[in-house]
Structures are given as C-alpha cells and as structure tokens.
Short mmCIF file of C-alpha atoms in Angstrom, two decimals:
data_model
loop_
_atom_site.label_atom_id
_atom_site.label_comp_id
_atom_site.label_asym_id
_atom_site.label_seq_id
_atom_site.Cartn_x
_atom_site.Cartn_y
_atom_site.Cartn_z
CA UNK A 89 2.07 -4.84 -7.39
CA UNK A 90 4.69 -2.81 -5.65
CA UNK A 91 8.15 -4.30 -5.44
CA UNK A 92 11.35 -2.87 -4.04
CA UNK A 93 13.62 -1.04 -6.42
CA UNK A 94 15.87 -3.31 -8.43
CA UNK A 95 18.63 -0.71 -8.29
CA UNK A 96 21.06 -1.06 -5.46
CA UNK A 97 20.33 -4.72 -4.72
CA UNK A 98 23.35 -6.61 -3.39
CA UNK A 99 24.24 -10.06 -4.66
CA UNK A 100 25.28 -12.10 -1.65
CA UNK A 101 27.82 -14.85 -2.12
CA UNK A 102 28.89 -13.70 -5.60
CA UNK A 103 32.48 -13.91 -6.69
CA UNK A 104 34.38 -10.64 -6.57
CA UNK A 105 34.74 -10.70 -10.36
CA UNK A 106 31.06 -11.10 -11.13
CA UNK A 107 30.06 -8.67 -8.39
CA UNK A 108 32.43 -6.09 -9.83
CA UNK A 109 30.72 -6.44 -13.23
CA UNK A 110 27.31 -5.92 -11.62
CA UNK A 111 28.57 -2.85 -9.75
CA UNK A 112 30.24 -1.54 -12.90
CA UNK A 113 26.94 -1.85 -14.76
CA UNK A 114 25.11 -0.13 -11.94
CA UNK A 115 27.59 2.76 -11.99
CA UNK A 116 27.12 3.18 -15.75
CA UNK A 117 23.35 3.06 -15.35
CA UNK A 118 23.36 5.77 -12.71
CA UNK A 119 25.38 8.00 -15.03
CA UNK A 120 22.87 7.48 -17.82
CA UNK A 121 25.24 5.33 -19.87
CA UNK A 122 22.65 2.66 -20.59
CA UNK A 123 24.46 0.92 -23.46
CA UNK A 124 27.56 0.55 -21.31
CA UNK A 125 25.44 -0.76 -18.43
CA UNK A 126 23.95 -3.38 -20.74
CA UNK A 127 27.46 -4.42 -21.83
CA UNK A 128 28.64 -4.88 -18.24
CA UNK A 129 25.51 -6.72 -17.12
CA UNK A 130 25.36 -8.96 -20.19
CA UNK A 131 28.86 -10.33 -19.57
CA UNK A 132 28.02 -11.10 -15.94
CA UNK A 133 24.56 -12.41 -16.83
CA UNK A 134 25.97 -14.85 -19.35
CA UNK A 135 28.25 -16.21 -16.62
CA UNK A 136 25.15 -16.91 -14.50
CA UNK A 137 24.98 -13.86 -12.20
CA UNK A 138 21.33 -13.60 -11.14
CA UNK A 139 21.31 -9.91 -10.23
CA UNK A 140 22.84 -8.99 -13.58
CA UNK A 141 20.29 -11.19 -15.35
CA UNK A 142 17.48 -9.36 -13.58
CA UNK A 143 18.99 -5.96 -14.39
CA UNK A 144 19.41 -6.97 -18.02
CA UNK A 145 15.77 -8.05 -18.13
CA UNK A 146 14.72 -4.61 -16.96
CA UNK A 147 16.80 -2.98 -19.69
CA UNK A 148 15.14 -5.11 -22.39
CA UNK A 149 11.68 -4.48 -20.96
CA UNK A 150 12.16 -0.70 -20.88
CA UNK A 151 14.28 -0.42 -24.02
CA UNK A 152 17.12 1.27 -22.14
CA UNK A 153 20.43 0.95 -23.96
CA UNK A 154 19.06 -1.90 -26.04
CA UNK A 155 16.18 -2.62 -28.40
CA UNK A 156 13.00 -3.13 -26.40
CA UNK A 157 11.99 -6.78 -26.37
CA UNK A 158 9.56 -8.41 -23.97
CA UNK A 159 10.72 -11.86 -25.10
CA UNK A 160 14.34 -11.06 -24.21
CA UNK A 161 13.21 -9.42 -20.96
CA UNK A 162 11.34 -12.57 -19.99
CA UNK A 163 14.31 -14.75 -20.93
CA UNK A 164 16.61 -12.91 -18.52
CA UNK A 165 13.96 -12.56 -15.80
CA UNK A 166 13.36 -16.30 -15.96
CA UNK A 167 17.06 -17.09 -15.64
CA UNK A 168 17.33 -14.72 -12.66
CA UNK A 169 14.21 -16.25 -11.11
CA UNK A 170 15.67 -19.72 -11.49
CA UNK A 171 18.79 -18.41 -9.77
CA UNK A 172 16.69 -17.42 -6.75
CA UNK A 173 16.44 -13.65 -7.30
CA UNK A 174 13.18 -12.91 -5.50
CA UNK A 175 12.38 -9.71 -7.38
CA UNK A 176 12.81 -11.61 -10.65
CA UNK A 177 10.39 -14.26 -9.45
CA UNK A 178 7.85 -11.53 -8.74
CA UNK A 179 8.43 -9.91 -12.13
CA UNK A 180 7.94 -13.21 -13.96
CA UNK A 181 4.67 -13.67 -12.08
CA UNK A 182 3.60 -10.12 -12.94
CA UNK A 183 4.18 -10.76 -16.62
CA UNK A 184 2.06 -13.92 -16.44
CA UNK A 185 -0.69 -12.06 -14.61
CA UNK A 186 -0.64 -9.19 -17.11
CA UNK A 187 -1.40 -11.48 -20.06
CA UNK A 188 1.44 -9.91 -22.04
CA UNK A 189 3.06 -13.28 -22.76
CA UNK A 190 1.19 -15.53 -25.19
CA UNK A 191 -0.08 -18.73 -23.64
CA UNK A 192 0.72 -17.62 -20.10
CA UNK A 193 -1.82 -16.67 -17.47
CA UNK A 194 -2.51 -16.47 -13.74
CA UNK A 195 -2.12 -20.24 -13.27
CA UNK A 196 1.51 -19.91 -14.40
CA UNK A 197 2.13 -17.06 -11.93
CA UNK A 198 1.30 -19.07 -8.82
CA UNK A 199 4.55 -21.09 -8.67
CA UNK A 200 6.71 -17.96 -8.85
CA UNK A 201 4.63 -16.03 -6.35
CA UNK A 202 4.82 -19.00 -3.99
CA UNK A 203 8.61 -19.04 -4.27
CA UNK A 204 8.87 -15.32 -3.60
CA UNK A 205 6.29 -15.42 -0.82
CA UNK A 206 8.07 -18.29 0.91
CA UNK A 207 11.24 -16.18 0.78
CA UNK A 208 9.40 -13.49 2.73
CA UNK A 209 8.46 -11.09 -0.08
CA UNK A 210 5.44 -9.18 1.25
CA UNK A 211 4.13 -8.06 -2.14
CA UNK A 212 4.08 -11.67 -3.34
CA UNK A 213 2.31 -12.78 -0.17
CA UNK A 214 -0.31 -10.09 -0.70
CA UNK A 215 -0.85 -10.99 -4.36
CA UNK A 216 -1.26 -14.65 -3.47
CA UNK A 217 -3.78 -13.66 -0.83
CA UNK A 218 -5.84 -11.86 -3.45
CA UNK A 219 -5.68 -14.81 -5.83
CA UNK A 220 -6.77 -17.34 -3.19
CA UNK A 221 -9.50 -15.03 -1.95
CA UNK A 222 -10.97 -14.60 -5.41
CA UNK A 223 -10.14 -18.02 -6.88
CA UNK A 224 -8.06 -16.33 -9.57
CA UNK A 225 -5.66 -18.86 -11.10
CA UNK A 226 -6.07 -21.11 -8.06
CA UNK A 227 -8.84 -22.88 -6.20
CA UNK A 228 -10.62 -20.39 -3.92
CA UNK A 229 -9.34 -20.84 -0.37
CA UNK A 230 -10.17 -18.10 2.14
CA UNK A 231 -8.02 -19.70 4.86
CA UNK A 232 -4.95 -19.66 2.61
CA UNK A 233 -5.78 -16.09 1.60
CA UNK A 234 -5.89 -15.12 5.27
CA UNK A 235 -2.56 -16.85 5.93
CA UNK A 236 -0.84 -14.99 3.11
CA UNK A 237 -2.43 -11.63 4.00
CA UNK A 238 -1.35 -12.04 7.61
CA UNK A 239 2.22 -12.85 6.56
CA UNK A 240 2.41 -9.63 4.55
CA UNK A 241 0.51 -7.62 7.16
CA UNK A 242 2.97 -8.59 9.87
CA UNK A 243 5.71 -7.12 7.66
CA UNK A 244 3.90 -3.77 7.56
CA UNK A 245 2.18 -4.15 4.16
CA UNK A 246 -0.76 -1.72 4.54
CA UNK A 247 -3.20 -3.18 1.95
CA UNK A 248 -2.60 -6.64 3.44
CA UNK A 249 -3.29 -5.25 6.91
CA UNK A 250 -6.58 -3.87 5.64
CA UNK A 251 -7.52 -7.13 3.93
CA UNK A 252 -6.76 -9.40 6.87
CA UNK A 253 -8.66 -6.94 9.02
CA UNK A 254 -11.68 -7.37 6.74
CA UNK A 255 -11.41 -11.16 6.96
CA UNK A 256 -11.35 -11.00 10.75
CA UNK A 257 -14.30 -8.61 10.74
CA UNK A 258 -16.38 -10.92 8.57
CA UNK A 259 -15.10 -14.26 9.85
CA UNK A 260 -13.96 -15.37 6.44
CA UNK A 261 -11.04 -17.82 6.43
CA UNK A 262 -10.50 -17.05 10.13
CA UNK A 263 -12.63 -16.99 13.25
CA UNK A 264 -14.51 -13.70 13.50
CA UNK A 265 -12.61 -11.37 15.82
CA UNK A 266 -13.48 -7.67 15.87
CA UNK A 267 -10.54 -6.86 18.14
CA UNK A 268 -8.07 -8.30 15.62
CA UNK A 269 -9.88 -6.46 12.83
CA UNK A 270 -9.54 -3.22 14.80
CA UNK A 271 -5.84 -3.91 15.35
CA UNK A 272 -5.07 -4.45 11.67
CA UNK A 273 -7.29 -1.62 10.40
CA UNK A 274 -5.50 0.72 12.83
CA UNK A 275 -2.08 -0.29 11.56
CA UNK A 276 -3.05 0.27 7.93
CA UNK A 277 -4.98 3.47 8.65
CA UNK A 278 -1.95 5.05 10.30
CA UNK A 279 0.02 4.27 7.15
CA UNK A 280 -2.48 6.27 5.10
CA UNK A 281 -4.54 3.44 3.60
CA UNK A 282 -7.88 5.12 2.79
CA UNK A 283 -9.89 1.90 2.74
CA UNK A 284 -8.59 0.93 6.17
CA UNK A 285 -9.33 4.42 7.47
CA UNK A 286 -12.95 4.04 6.36
CA UNK A 287 -13.15 0.54 7.85
CA UNK A 288 -11.70 1.77 11.13
CA UNK A 289 -14.28 4.53 11.23
CA UNK A 290 -17.01 1.95 10.73
CA UNK A 291 -15.78 -0.10 13.71
CA UNK A 292 -15.85 3.03 15.87
CA UNK A 293 -19.35 3.87 14.64
CA UNK A 294 -20.69 0.36 15.32
CA UNK A 295 -18.78 -0.28 18.52
CA UNK A 296 -17.09 -3.42 17.18
CA UNK A 297 -13.71 -4.26 18.66
CA UNK A 298 -13.74 -0.88 20.39
CA UNK A 299 -16.18 1.21 22.40
CA UNK A 300 -18.66 3.06 20.14
CA UNK A 301 -17.43 6.59 19.53
CA UNK A 302 -18.91 8.67 16.72
CA UNK A 303 -16.29 11.40 17.15
CA UNK A 304 -13.52 8.94 16.29
CA UNK A 305 -15.72 7.58 13.51
CA UNK A 306 -16.01 11.04 11.97
CA UNK A 307 -12.27 11.57 12.33
CA UNK A 308 -11.40 8.42 10.39
CA UNK A 309 -14.21 8.82 7.86
CA UNK A 310 -13.04 12.36 7.16
CA UNK A 311 -9.42 11.26 6.84
CA UNK A 312 -10.47 8.50 4.44
CA UNK A 313 -12.64 10.88 2.40
CA UNK A 314 -9.79 13.34 2.03
CA UNK A 315 -7.66 10.44 0.80
CA UNK A 316 -10.17 9.66 -1.94
CA UNK A 317 -12.51 7.09 -0.40
CA UNK A 318 -16.00 7.95 -1.68
CA UNK A 319 -17.83 5.55 0.65
CA UNK A 320 -16.42 7.43 3.64
CA UNK A 321 -18.08 10.64 2.44
CA UNK A 322 -21.49 9.05 2.93
CA UNK A 323 -20.47 7.50 6.25
CA UNK A 324 -19.56 10.91 7.65
CA UNK A 325 -23.17 12.05 7.43
CA UNK A 326 -24.48 9.12 9.47
CA UNK A 327 -21.99 9.64 12.30
CA UNK A 328 -22.44 13.43 12.33
CA UNK A 329 -26.13 12.89 13.09
CA UNK A 330 -25.01 11.47 16.45
CA UNK A 331 -22.85 14.48 17.35
CA UNK A 332 -23.93 17.88 18.60
CA UNK A 333 -23.50 20.81 16.25
CA UNK A 334 -21.86 23.94 17.69
CA UNK A 335 -20.97 27.37 16.32
CA UNK A 336 -17.86 29.46 15.91
CA UNK A 337 -18.13 32.31 18.41
CA UNK A 338 -15.66 34.78 16.93
CA UNK A 339 -15.01 36.26 13.53
CA UNK A 340 -11.35 35.28 13.58
CA UNK A 341 -10.23 31.73 14.25
CA UNK A 342 -7.26 31.09 16.52
CA UNK A 343 -5.54 28.26 14.69
CA UNK A 344 -3.47 25.63 16.43
CA UNK A 345 -0.17 25.06 14.66
CA UNK A 346 1.17 21.60 14.08
CA UNK A 347 1.18 18.70 11.67
CA UNK A 348 -2.17 17.92 10.13
CA UNK A 349 -3.79 21.30 10.77
CA UNK A 350 -5.32 22.72 7.60
CA UNK A 351 -4.65 26.41 8.09
CA UNK A 352 -6.21 27.81 4.92
CA UNK A 353 -9.70 26.24 5.32
CA UNK A 354 -9.79 27.19 9.02
CA UNK A 355 -9.23 30.84 8.23
CA UNK A 356 -12.44 30.81 6.19
CA UNK A 357 -14.58 30.02 9.22
CA UNK A 358 -16.57 32.96 10.56
CA UNK A 359 -18.93 33.68 13.44
CA UNK A 360 -22.05 31.53 13.43
CA UNK A 361 -20.71 28.76 11.19
CA UNK A 362 -21.48 25.22 12.32
CA UNK A 363 -18.78 22.86 13.49
CA UNK A 364 -18.68 19.52 15.31
CA UNK A 365 -16.29 19.11 18.21
CA UNK A 366 -14.54 15.74 18.10
CA UNK A 367 -12.39 16.19 21.18
CA UNK A 368 -10.93 18.81 23.50
CA UNK A 369 -7.89 19.22 25.71
CA UNK A 370 -5.54 21.91 27.05
CA UNK A 371 -7.82 24.66 25.81
CA UNK A 372 -7.99 23.37 22.24
CA UNK A 373 -10.74 21.53 20.35
CA UNK A 374 -10.50 19.39 17.28
CA UNK A 375 -13.39 20.21 14.99
CA UNK A 376 -15.05 18.84 11.88
CA UNK A 377 -16.34 21.39 9.38
CA UNK A 378 -16.96 21.78 5.68
CA UNK A 379 -15.54 24.30 3.21
CA UNK A 380 -16.92 24.37 -0.33
CA UNK A 381 -18.48 20.97 0.26
CA UNK A 382 -15.18 19.39 1.33
CA UNK A 383 -14.82 17.64 4.68
CA UNK A 384 -12.15 19.17 6.91
CA UNK A 385 -10.53 18.65 10.31
CA UNK A 386 -8.67 21.23 12.35
CA UNK A 387 -7.80 22.54 15.81
CA UNK A 388 -9.13 25.82 17.24
CA UNK A 389 -9.13 27.46 20.68
CA UNK A 390 -12.02 26.05 22.71
CA UNK A 391 -12.96 29.57 23.81
CA UNK A 392 -13.98 30.34 20.21
CA UNK A 393 -16.70 27.69 20.14
CA UNK A 394 -20.24 28.17 21.52
#
C-alpha cells in the first residue's frame, strides 16, 4: 500500500516545545545523524507527541540509529495511531496484514484502516475496498467495497478509479453503468494505470459507455501493453483485424516531434512496411506498427502513407 512520506509531516496543534523537538529530530535525520534524530524524537515521543512516536517507530522498524526491533516499532506506531496520526494507523494495519506480528491478522487491521479511511486517507479507503470485495478479514460486501473505492477514486487514486470502474462495468455492488465505468477508467488510464488502459480499450472495442472505435481501442491496448499489461497484447490483435492495413510510402520517415513520439522505432520503418492509421489531422497521422515484435505508436506525415 502506498502512503505519503512520513518525512516533513506537520503536527498541528502541538506545543512549540514538542514541535521544536520533532523538527530538531527531522533536521538531524536529514543530515544523516540518525542516532541524534532518535534522541530528539524519543524525548518528544515519551511526552506524547504523535508525530515523534510515528517517526521513532520508523527508526526501530528500519534499524536507523537504533537496534532494529519490530516489537518496539509496533509499540511506537500504536501510540501514534492512538494519538490520531493517520499514517501510523495505516502502518499498524499494514503490519497486521503482513502477518509479521504474532497473533495478528487481517481482522485486526480493519479497525485501523477504518479510522484512517474515515479521516480521508485514500490508500486506506482503497485497501478496505479490496478487503470487502474479497471478504478478506471482513464479511464480503461488494456495496461497501464500491463505496470505499469511490471515496479513494474521487481523490485521484488511480487503482481505485480502475476498480470502481470495473464494478460499474459489471454491476457489482452498484447499478451497472458503462458510462460511469468509462469515466473512471479514463481517469486512471490518463494517470498511467495499465489495467485501466486495457479496460478502457475494451470499452472502446465493445462500444460500451462510448461509441465503438477500434482505433481508440488499439491506442489504449498498445499503451497498456507497453506498460506491462499482457492481456492487452492479445486484445490488440482482435481490434487490428477491424482496421485497414496501409503501407509506408517512402524509405525515410518524417517524424513528428512531441511528447509520446517514439523516435527510434519510427526511424526503422521503411518503404512497404505495414502500419495501421489510428487518426489523422493537420497533415499528420498517428500509426500503430510493430518493431521486433513490440507494439508501437507514433506520428508520421500523412503523405508518407499509401
């Protein structure tokens, strides 16, 4: 689970004295003086400063400036969590989920994830969504999973956007709504989520939530495949069968500059090689092609395509 960095967090409402100790520890940490950082944070932590307790827990967990001890790390995380430090609540839940603490499991993580999620922590909302969807540590509840995914998705959490999109596509925990699925897949896809990119391509290919368009399907399948989604590689073939194959007319390719253009693969194209035109405008065409078995996208002058 991804959580925000614990460095640089500000303790609101702390006394100037305690806050100074936390800042002093942070300054020592940034200079690599880990033992001194531990000293500063321990004094503040023992006086009940939640941020210092969380920082001290991290030091014990990583063995930075102090002997590594998961038991001591958990002790300080738990104190910080009880003091309302959201990142500490998430870390306590993560330890329970990891099985690294004897006698603790996913059922113990739920309370802390709920606290963090109710405070607006997107990663906790997403994790809860997964647990409710799969019945992991809780009773399976697709509607609650959808609620938590949507909370995180509306904060820009890309995997949550993909997951709530899938629930809307399949009508699980929510009423089936292909338009909402398209909306959430689009948001996640533009953030680089490969699974959402593949799912968005599938909606274009099937004409669900959007007009059927195999060119857009190929675009998103190719983007997903280049980002490591193996399913998308097979999906490309199906959509390409619905597009017309053309040929490069010249021996040298006039490459369009700009973000996203893969210059090196384009320069390998030669006269007679097959390409698929996905769209054209202002004298340029976006094409799909393959180099050494790898799916590629690029822009070339339309005049160079037969």
